[in-house]
Amino acid sequence: MAGSQIERALSLLESLTRDARGVQMQALADELDIPKSATHRMLAELMRLGYVRQDALTSRYRLSTKLVALGFRYLANSGADVVQPILDALAETSGELVRLGVIESERQTWIAKSQGARSGLRYDPDMGREAPLFYTASGHAWLASMSDADALALVARQGIADPAGFGPNAPRNEQELLQRLALARQQGYAWVMESSSLGTAALAAVVRHPVEGRVLGVLSIAGPSARLPLTRIEQLAPELLAAAAELSAASPASELFA
């Protein structure tokens, strides 16, 4: 692995985040493609500085709580919720409207957004609205995290609006909805094209609690279908999933998920 000592050390720390049980030195050396002796020296220095510790029984190396403490100290002193910069970055990358909906009981409510479009058509619905489940990407992403039975029951309790107000590609029945949910589970995100309304498209992914795994919210990108054909949706999907993972990791520090 090429790079400076700092790059190697940071890569080593990133590798240690992947397994809370710890990682063997040889596995770290193999992953980073550096000699075992160099890996040992870096681990020893990180242990001296308090960022890494070694399990006496298994000899595995794991992160200490020092990095976590530093992160929370930064967030506490920043004066801003950690969520907004993540939304802003995704909006900048996509050039479209990014929204975050939070889950409370049986409701998903859009509470935060960032507009990436600087000119032309701007898709920008009001915040505070409950996300319709039957025909939106945000709804499908949440429903796909449940069993089919639970998803259909939740849709029934929310109710389905007048189909005349849907887009031409909205699901026409429960079977079509379940097909959309199956695709969302397979891909890891949901997408719709002219489903909630004519001329709009969106993709969405759930945000989970980093430890408990429960769904905390849904992150979405939405805009005019002319700017979001399927090829563009597929291009943006990795960015969406990366931002959702970042929100998941940051969620304990955000009041929005409290």
PDB file of C-alpha atoms in Angstrom:
ATOM      1  CA  MET A   1       0.000   0.000   0.000  1.00  0.00           C
ATOM      2  CA  ALA A   2       1.461   3.301  -1.087  1.00  0.00           C
ATOM      3  CA  GLY A   3       1.209   6.451   0.978  1.00  0.00           C
ATOM      4  CA  SER A   4       2.739   8.337   3.845  1.00  0.00           C
ATOM      5  CA  GLN A   5       3.000   7.132   7.405  1.00  0.00           C
ATOM      6  CA  ILE A   6      -0.006   9.282   8.286  1.00  0.00           C
ATOM      7  CA  GLU A   7      -2.069   7.707   5.508  1.00  0.00           C
ATOM      8  CA  ARG A   8      -1.051   4.247   6.680  1.00  0.00           C
ATOM      9  CA  ALA A   9      -1.938   5.028  10.277  1.00  0.00           C
ATOM     10  CA  LEU A  10      -5.338   6.415   9.302  1.00  0.00           C
ATOM     11  CA  SER A  11      -6.007   3.396   7.090  1.00  0.00           C
ATOM     12  CA  LEU A  12      -5.103   1.162  10.010  1.00  0.00           C
ATOM     13  CA  LEU A  13      -7.572   2.990  12.276  1.00  0.00           C
ATOM     14  CA  GLU A  14     -10.274   2.662   9.623  1.00  0.00           C
ATOM     15  CA  SER A  15      -9.596  -1.079   9.391  1.00  0.00           C
ATOM     16  CA  LEU A  16     -10.017  -1.430  13.149  1.00  0.00           C
ATOM     17  CA  THR A  17     -13.502   0.138  12.995  1.00  0.00           C
ATOM     18  CA  ARG A  18     -14.847  -2.860  11.079  1.00  0.00           C
ATOM     19  CA  ASP A  19     -14.752  -5.368  13.922  1.00  0.00           C
ATOM     20  CA  ALA A  20     -15.440  -4.451  17.547  1.00  0.00           C
ATOM     21  CA  ARG A  21     -13.940  -7.779  18.636  1.00  0.00           C
ATOM     22  CA  GLY A  22     -10.558  -6.663  17.391  1.00  0.00           C
ATOM     23  CA  VAL A  23      -8.279  -7.677  14.510  1.00  0.00           C
ATOM     24  CA  GLN A  24      -5.134  -9.798  14.429  1.00  0.00           C
ATOM     25  CA  MET A  25      -1.926  -8.039  13.428  1.00  0.00           C
ATOM     26  CA  GLN A  26      -1.345 -10.313  10.430  1.00  0.00           C
ATOM     27  CA  ALA A  27      -4.835  -9.593   9.094  1.00  0.00           C
ATOM     28  CA  LEU A  28      -4.149  -5.853   9.341  1.00  0.00           C
ATOM     29  CA  ALA A  29      -0.806  -6.207   7.582  1.00  0.00           C
ATOM     30  CA  ASP A  30      -2.412  -8.230   4.777  1.00  0.00           C
ATOM     31  CA  GLU A  31      -5.308  -5.793   4.356  1.00  0.00           C
ATOM     32  CA  LEU A  32      -3.050  -2.740   4.262  1.00  0.00           C
ATOM     33  CA  ASP A  33      -0.393  -4.533   2.178  1.00  0.00           C
ATOM     34  CA  ILE A  34       2.470  -3.470   4.410  1.00  0.00           C
ATOM     35  CA  PRO A  35       5.106  -5.542   6.262  1.00  0.00           C
ATOM     36  CA  LYS A  36       4.141  -7.047   9.593  1.00  0.00           C
ATOM     37  CA  SER A  37       7.036  -5.220  11.258  1.00  0.00           C
ATOM     38  CA  ALA A  38       5.719  -1.834  10.050  1.00  0.00           C
ATOM     39  CA  THR A  39       2.226  -2.756  11.211  1.00  0.00           C
ATOM     40  CA  HIS A  40       3.599  -3.646  14.644  1.00  0.00           C
ATOM     41  CA  ARG A  41       5.413  -0.314  14.921  1.00  0.00           C
ATOM     42  CA  MET A  42       2.287   1.659  14.027  1.00  0.00           C
ATOM     43  CA  LEU A  43       0.126  -0.308  16.444  1.00  0.00           C
ATOM     44  CA  ALA A  44       2.661   0.200  19.222  1.00  0.00           C
ATOM     45  CA  GLU A  45       2.693   3.962  18.616  1.00  0.00           C
ATOM     46  CA  LEU A  46      -1.106   4.157  18.482  1.00  0.00           C
ATOM     47  CA  MET A  47      -1.278   2.196  21.731  1.00  0.00           C
ATOM     48  CA  ARG A  48       1.174   4.603  23.333  1.00  0.00           C
ATOM     49  CA  LEU A  49      -1.022   7.515  22.264  1.00  0.00           C
ATOM     50  CA  GLY A  50      -4.127   5.832  23.637  1.00  0.00           C
ATOM     51  CA  TYR A  51      -5.987   5.221  20.361  1.00  0.00           C
ATOM     52  CA  VAL A  52      -5.568   1.438  20.250  1.00  0.00           C
ATOM     53  CA  ARG A  53      -5.409  -1.317  22.827  1.00  0.00           C
ATOM     54  CA  GLN A  54      -4.573  -5.010  22.661  1.00  0.00           C
ATOM     55  CA  ASP A  55      -6.671  -7.770  24.174  1.00  0.00           C
ATOM     56  CA  ALA A  56      -4.461  -9.743  26.553  1.00  0.00           C
ATOM     57  CA  LEU A  57      -6.332 -13.012  25.912  1.00  0.00           C
ATOM     58  CA  THR A  58      -6.767 -12.972  22.123  1.00  0.00           C
ATOM     59  CA  SER A  59      -3.870 -10.653  21.139  1.00  0.00           C
ATOM     60  CA  ARG A  60      -6.340  -8.838  18.883  1.00  0.00           C
ATOM     61  CA  TYR A  61      -6.036  -5.086  18.443  1.00  0.00           C
ATOM     62  CA  ARG A  62      -9.070  -2.851  18.829  1.00  0.00           C
ATOM     63  CA  LEU A  63      -9.858   0.832  19.017  1.00  0.00           C
ATOM     64  CA  SER A  64     -10.072   2.560  22.372  1.00  0.00           C
ATOM     65  CA  THR A  65     -12.823   5.040  23.130  1.00  0.00           C
ATOM     66  CA  LYS A  66     -10.476   7.995  22.614  1.00  0.00           C
ATOM     67  CA  LEU A  67     -11.493   8.622  18.996  1.00  0.00           C
ATOM     68  CA  VAL A  68     -15.180   8.448  19.918  1.00  0.00           C
ATOM     69  CA  ALA A  69     -14.638  10.895  22.749  1.00  0.00           C
ATOM     70  CA  LEU A  70     -12.818  13.303  20.438  1.00  0.00           C
ATOM     71  CA  GLY A  71     -15.640  13.111  17.906  1.00  0.00           C
ATOM     72  CA  PHE A  72     -18.327  13.844  20.457  1.00  0.00           C
ATOM     73  CA  ARG A  73     -16.257  16.694  21.907  1.00  0.00           C
ATOM     74  CA  TYR A  74     -16.035  18.246  18.444  1.00  0.00           C
ATOM     75  CA  LEU A  75     -19.771  17.865  17.880  1.00  0.00           C
ATOM     76  CA  ALA A  76     -20.564  19.376  21.252  1.00  0.00           C
ATOM     77  CA  ASN A  77     -18.454  22.433  20.451  1.00  0.00           C
ATOM     78  CA  SER A  78     -19.560  22.839  16.829  1.00  0.00           C
ATOM     79  CA  GLY A  79     -22.871  24.487  17.661  1.00  0.00           C
ATOM     80  CA  ALA A  80     -24.614  22.680  14.791  1.00  0.00           C
ATOM     81  CA  ASP A  81     -26.326  19.369  14.327  1.00  0.00           C
ATOM     82  CA  VAL A  82     -24.111  16.825  12.588  1.00  0.00           C
ATOM     83  CA  VAL A  83     -26.884  15.899  10.147  1.00  0.00           C
ATOM     84  CA  GLN A  84     -26.979  19.076   8.054  1.00  0.00           C
ATOM     85  CA  PRO A  85     -23.411  18.917   6.672  1.00  0.00           C
ATOM     86  CA  ILE A  86     -24.085  15.365   5.467  1.00  0.00           C
ATOM     87  CA  LEU A  87     -27.278  16.463   3.713  1.00  0.00           C
ATOM     88  CA  ASP A  88     -25.492  19.469   2.214  1.00  0.00           C
ATOM     89  CA  ALA A  89     -22.665  17.333   0.847  1.00  0.00           C
ATOM     90  CA  LEU A  90     -25.093  14.885  -0.801  1.00  0.00           C
ATOM     91  CA  ALA A  91     -27.124  17.761  -2.251  1.00  0.00           C
ATOM     92  CA  GLU A  92     -23.955  19.273  -3.682  1.00  0.00           C
ATOM     93  CA  THR A  93     -22.943  15.956  -5.238  1.00  0.00           C
ATOM     94  CA  SER A  94     -26.361  15.138  -6.672  1.00  0.00           C
ATOM     95  CA  GLY A  95     -27.489  18.627  -7.621  1.00  0.00           C
ATOM     96  CA  GLU A  96     -30.970  17.704  -6.382  1.00  0.00           C
ATOM     97  CA  LEU A  97     -33.166  17.972  -3.308  1.00  0.00           C
ATOM     98  CA  VAL A  98     -31.998  15.809  -0.395  1.00  0.00           C
ATOM     99  CA  ARG A  99     -34.436  15.073   2.418  1.00  0.00           C
ATOM    100  CA  LEU A 100     -34.261  13.258   5.720  1.00  0.00           C
ATOM    101  CA  GLY A 101     -37.372  11.692   7.193  1.00  0.00           C
ATOM    102  CA  VAL A 102     -37.355  10.423  10.765  1.00  0.00           C
ATOM    103  CA  ILE A 103     -39.350   7.482  12.060  1.00  0.00           C
ATOM    104  CA  GLU A 104     -41.588   7.953  15.060  1.00  0.00           C
ATOM    105  CA  SER A 105     -44.034   5.186  15.871  1.00  0.00           C
ATOM    106  CA  GLU A 106     -45.824   4.507  12.560  1.00  0.00           C
ATOM    107  CA  ARG A 107     -44.971   7.809  10.911  1.00  0.00           C
ATOM    108  CA  GLN A 108     -42.134   8.931   8.697  1.00  0.00           C
ATOM    109  CA  THR A 109     -41.908  12.712   8.676  1.00  0.00           C
ATOM    110  CA  TRP A 110     -39.605  14.835   6.517  1.00  0.00           C
ATOM    111  CA  ILE A 111     -37.817  17.154   8.932  1.00  0.00           C
ATOM    112  CA  ALA A 112     -34.576  18.259   7.249  1.00  0.00           C
ATOM    113  CA  LYS A 113     -33.489  19.041   3.712  1.00  0.00           C
ATOM    114  CA  SER A 114     -30.812  20.525   1.496  1.00  0.00           C
ATOM    115  CA  GLN A 115     -31.432  21.849  -2.002  1.00  0.00           C
ATOM    116  CA  GLY A 116     -28.717  21.069  -4.506  1.00  0.00           C
ATOM    117  CA  ALA A 117     -30.367  22.550  -7.591  1.00  0.00           C
ATOM    118  CA  ARG A 118     -29.053  26.043  -8.268  1.00  0.00           C
ATOM    119  CA  SER A 119     -31.023  26.762 -11.436  1.00  0.00           C
ATOM    120  CA  GLY A 120     -33.767  25.328 -13.617  1.00  0.00           C
ATOM    121  CA  LEU A 121     -36.492  23.143 -12.140  1.00  0.00           C
ATOM    122  CA  ARG A 122     -36.437  22.854  -8.347  1.00  0.00           C
ATOM    123  CA  TYR A 123     -38.401  20.084  -6.661  1.00  0.00           C
ATOM    124  CA  ASP A 124     -39.042  21.279  -3.118  1.00  0.00           C
ATOM    125  CA  PRO A 125     -42.091  20.029  -1.173  1.00  0.00           C
ATOM    126  CA  ASP A 126     -42.868  21.380   2.281  1.00  0.00           C
ATOM    127  CA  MET A 127     -41.097  19.971   5.292  1.00  0.00           C
ATOM    128  CA  GLY A 128     -43.082  18.509   8.167  1.00  0.00           C
ATOM    129  CA  ARG A 129     -45.212  16.417   5.836  1.00  0.00           C
ATOM    130  CA  GLU A 130     -45.729  12.738   6.547  1.00  0.00           C
ATOM    131  CA  ALA A 131     -44.213  10.637   3.763  1.00  0.00           C
ATOM    132  CA  PRO A 132     -46.863   8.669   1.850  1.00  0.00           C
ATOM    133  CA  LEU A 133     -45.835   5.023   1.952  1.00  0.00           C
ATOM    134  CA  PHE A 134     -47.588   3.500  -1.045  1.00  0.00           C
ATOM    135  CA  TYR A 135     -46.026   5.469  -3.890  1.00  0.00           C
ATOM    136  CA  THR A 136     -42.889   7.322  -2.700  1.00  0.00           C
ATOM    137  CA  ALA A 137     -39.256   6.176  -2.658  1.00  0.00           C
ATOM    138  CA  SER A 138     -39.011   7.169   1.008  1.00  0.00           C
ATOM    139  CA  GLY A 139     -42.035   5.053   1.803  1.00  0.00           C
ATOM    140  CA  HIS A 140     -40.774   2.071  -0.154  1.00  0.00           C
ATOM    141  CA  ALA A 141     -37.335   2.216   1.482  1.00  0.00           C
ATOM    142  CA  TRP A 142     -38.905   2.046   4.944  1.00  0.00           C
ATOM    143  CA  LEU A 143     -41.434  -0.628   3.992  1.00  0.00           C
ATOM    144  CA  ALA A 144     -38.663  -2.765   2.471  1.00  0.00           C
ATOM    145  CA  SER A 145     -36.999  -2.958   5.899  1.00  0.00           C
ATOM    146  CA  MET A 146     -40.049  -4.903   7.183  1.00  0.00           C
ATOM    147  CA  SER A 147     -41.692  -8.179   6.291  1.00  0.00           C
ATOM    148  CA  ASP A 148     -44.264  -8.042   3.499  1.00  0.00           C
ATOM    149  CA  ALA A 149     -47.060  -8.620   5.990  1.00  0.00           C
ATOM    150  CA  ASP A 150     -45.959  -5.782   8.257  1.00  0.00           C
ATOM    151  CA  ALA A 151     -45.458  -3.477   5.280  1.00  0.00           C
ATOM    152  CA  LEU A 152     -48.942  -4.080   3.902  1.00  0.00           C
ATOM    153  CA  ALA A 153     -50.473  -3.661   7.342  1.00  0.00           C
ATOM    154  CA  LEU A 154     -48.730  -0.321   7.829  1.00  0.00           C
ATOM    155  CA  VAL A 155     -49.859   0.898   4.402  1.00  0.00           C
ATOM    156  CA  ALA A 156     -53.417  -0.097   5.252  1.00  0.00           C
ATOM    157  CA  ARG A 157     -53.309   1.806   8.535  1.00  0.00           C
ATOM    158  CA  GLN A 158     -51.937   4.930   6.857  1.00  0.00           C
ATOM    159  CA  GLY A 159     -54.426   4.665   4.034  1.00  0.00           C
ATOM    160  CA  ILE A 160     -53.954   5.255   0.327  1.00  0.00           C
ATOM    161  CA  ALA A 161     -54.861   8.585  -1.224  1.00  0.00           C
ATOM    162  CA  ASP A 162     -56.935   8.997  -4.361  1.00  0.00           C
ATOM    163  CA  PRO A 163     -55.059   7.187  -7.184  1.00  0.00           C
ATOM    164  CA  ALA A 164     -56.005  10.035  -9.496  1.00  0.00           C
ATOM    165  CA  GLY A 165     -53.378  12.095  -7.734  1.00  0.00           C
ATOM    166  CA  PHE A 166     -50.571   9.561  -8.286  1.00  0.00           C
ATOM    167  CA  GLY A 167     -48.058   9.514 -11.099  1.00  0.00           C
ATOM    168  CA  PRO A 168     -48.497   7.111 -14.032  1.00  0.00           C
ATOM    169  CA  ASN A 169     -45.967   4.606 -12.655  1.00  0.00           C
ATOM    170  CA  ALA A 170     -47.344   4.305  -9.115  1.00  0.00           C
ATOM    171  CA  PRO A 171     -48.103   0.764  -7.909  1.00  0.00           C
ATOM    172  CA  ARG A 172     -51.642  -0.195  -8.887  1.00  0.00           C
ATOM    173  CA  ASN A 173     -52.157  -2.868  -6.257  1.00  0.00           C
ATOM    174  CA  GLU A 174     -50.506  -4.626  -3.326  1.00  0.00           C
ATOM    175  CA  GLN A 175     -48.768  -7.155  -5.560  1.00  0.00           C
ATOM    176  CA  GLU A 176     -47.028  -4.411  -7.534  1.00  0.00           C
ATOM    177  CA  LEU A 177     -46.016  -2.710  -4.286  1.00  0.00           C
ATOM    178  CA  LEU A 178     -44.488  -5.947  -2.992  1.00  0.00           C
ATOM    179  CA  GLN A 179     -42.504  -6.288  -6.231  1.00  0.00           C
ATOM    180  CA  ARG A 180     -41.070  -2.796  -5.671  1.00  0.00           C
ATOM    181  CA  LEU A 181     -40.149  -3.715  -2.096  1.00  0.00           C
ATOM    182  CA  ALA A 182     -38.449  -6.927  -3.210  1.00  0.00           C
ATOM    183  CA  LEU A 183     -36.336  -4.927  -5.668  1.00  0.00           C
ATOM    184  CA  ALA A 184     -35.477  -2.396  -2.946  1.00  0.00           C
ATOM    185  CA  ARG A 185     -34.289  -5.181  -0.637  1.00  0.00           C
ATOM    186  CA  GLN A 186     -32.158  -6.635  -3.436  1.00  0.00           C
ATOM    187  CA  GLN A 187     -30.551  -3.305  -4.361  1.00  0.00           C
ATOM    188  CA  GLY A 188     -30.286  -1.841  -0.861  1.00  0.00           C
ATOM    189  CA  TYR A 189     -32.294   1.250  -1.821  1.00  0.00           C
ATOM    190  CA  ALA A 190     -35.674   2.127  -3.320  1.00  0.00           C
ATOM    191  CA  TRP A 191     -36.368   4.249  -6.379  1.00  0.00           C
ATOM    192  CA  VAL A 192     -39.451   5.540  -8.152  1.00  0.00           C
ATOM    193  CA  MET A 193     -39.978   7.195 -11.509  1.00  0.00           C
ATOM    194  CA  GLU A 194     -43.114   9.324 -11.974  1.00  0.00           C
ATOM    195  CA  SER A 195     -44.804   7.438  -9.155  1.00  0.00           C
ATOM    196  CA  SER A 196     -45.730  10.125  -6.632  1.00  0.00           C
ATOM    197  CA  SER A 197     -46.411  12.627  -9.424  1.00  0.00           C
ATOM    198  CA  LEU A 198     -45.831  13.200 -13.108  1.00  0.00           C
ATOM    199  CA  GLY A 199     -42.361  14.467 -13.941  1.00  0.00           C
ATOM    200  CA  THR A 200     -40.599  13.554 -10.678  1.00  0.00           C
ATOM    201  CA  ALA A 201     -38.199  10.796  -9.630  1.00  0.00           C
ATOM    202  CA  ALA A 202     -36.494   9.813  -6.389  1.00  0.00           C
ATOM    203  CA  LEU A 203     -34.293   7.256  -4.653  1.00  0.00           C
ATOM    204  CA  ALA A 204     -34.114   6.535  -0.924  1.00  0.00           C
ATOM    205  CA  ALA A 205     -32.327   4.402   1.673  1.00  0.00           C
ATOM    206  CA  VAL A 206     -32.907   3.779   5.366  1.00  0.00           C
ATOM    207  CA  VAL A 207     -30.725   5.096   8.178  1.00  0.00           C
ATOM    208  CA  ARG A 208     -30.233   2.552  10.969  1.00  0.00           C
ATOM    209  CA  HIS A 209     -29.083   2.811  14.562  1.00  0.00           C
ATOM    210  CA  PRO A 210     -25.358   1.922  14.522  1.00  0.00           C
ATOM    211  CA  VAL A 211     -25.679  -0.614  17.335  1.00  0.00           C
ATOM    212  CA  GLU A 212     -29.295  -1.732  17.538  1.00  0.00           C
ATOM    213  CA  GLY A 213     -29.922  -1.865  13.800  1.00  0.00           C
ATOM    214  CA  ARG A 214     -33.435  -0.416  14.009  1.00  0.00           C
ATOM    215  CA  VAL A 215     -34.524   2.048  11.346  1.00  0.00           C
ATOM    216  CA  LEU A 216     -34.209   5.653  12.532  1.00  0.00           C
ATOM    217  CA  GLY A 217     -35.063   7.454   9.320  1.00  0.00           C
ATOM    218  CA  VAL A 218     -34.929   7.552   5.551  1.00  0.00           C
ATOM    219  CA  LEU A 219     -32.582   9.594   3.363  1.00  0.00           C
ATOM    220  CA  SER A 220     -33.724  10.477  -0.156  1.00  0.00           C
ATOM    221  CA  ILE A 221     -32.724  12.326  -3.304  1.00  0.00           C
ATOM    222  CA  ALA A 222     -35.562  13.720  -5.409  1.00  0.00           C
ATOM    223  CA  GLY A 223     -35.895  15.867  -8.490  1.00  0.00           C
ATOM    224  CA  PRO A 224     -37.363  16.206 -11.962  1.00  0.00           C
ATOM    225  CA  SER A 225     -37.377  12.909 -13.858  1.00  0.00           C
ATOM    226  CA  ALA A 226     -35.736  14.692 -16.797  1.00  0.00           C
ATOM    227  CA  ARG A 227     -32.617  15.076 -14.629  1.00  0.00           C
ATOM    228  CA  LEU A 228     -33.014  11.749 -12.843  1.00  0.00           C
ATOM    229  CA  PRO A 229     -33.365   8.997 -15.452  1.00  0.00           C
ATOM    230  CA  LEU A 230     -32.606   5.465 -14.298  1.00  0.00           C
ATOM    231  CA  THR A 231     -28.964   5.754 -15.370  1.00  0.00           C
ATOM    232  CA  ARG A 232     -28.521   8.818 -13.145  1.00  0.00           C
ATOM    233  CA  ILE A 233     -30.333   7.101 -10.266  1.00  0.00           C
ATOM    234  CA  GLU A 234     -27.912   4.172 -10.526  1.00  0.00           C
ATOM    235  CA  GLN A 235     -24.969   6.592 -10.523  1.00  0.00           C
ATOM    236  CA  LEU A 236     -26.225   8.352  -7.391  1.00  0.00           C
ATOM    237  CA  ALA A 237     -27.129   5.188  -5.461  1.00  0.00           C
ATOM    238  CA  PRO A 238     -23.598   4.611  -4.027  1.00  0.00           C
ATOM    239  CA  GLU A 239     -23.454   8.258  -2.885  1.00  0.00           C
ATOM    240  CA  LEU A 240     -26.857   7.907  -1.240  1.00  0.00           C
ATOM    241  CA  LEU A 241     -25.878   4.695   0.555  1.00  0.00           C
ATOM    242  CA  ALA A 242     -22.584   6.190   1.733  1.00  0.00           C
ATOM    243  CA  ALA A 243     -24.398   9.231   3.151  1.00  0.00           C
ATOM    244  CA  ALA A 244     -26.968   6.987   4.850  1.00  0.00           C
ATOM    245  CA  ALA A 245     -24.143   5.018   6.462  1.00  0.00           C
ATOM    246  CA  GLU A 246     -22.537   8.276   7.606  1.00  0.00           C
ATOM    247  CA  LEU A 247     -25.845   9.418   9.132  1.00  0.00           C
ATOM    248  CA  SER A 248     -26.159   6.061  10.860  1.00  0.00           C
ATOM    249  CA  ALA A 249     -22.729   6.422  12.462  1.00  0.00           C
ATOM    250  CA  ALA A 250     -23.462  10.022  13.491  1.00  0.00           C
ATOM    251  CA  SER A 251     -27.028   9.451  14.711  1.00  0.00           C
ATOM    252  CA  PRO A 252     -26.214   9.112  18.439  1.00  0.00           C
ATOM    253  CA  ALA A 253     -24.841  12.679  18.353  1.00  0.00           C
ATOM    254  CA  SER A 254     -27.880  14.196  16.633  1.00  0.00           C
ATOM    255  CA  GLU A 255     -30.928  15.610  18.374  1.00  0.00           C
ATOM    256  CA  LEU A 256     -32.992  14.821  15.264  1.00  0.00           C
ATOM    257  CA  PHE A 257     -32.870  11.120  16.075  1.00  0.00           C
ATOM    258  CA  ALA A 258     -33.409  11.516  19.817  1.00  0.00           C
TER     259      ALA A 258
END
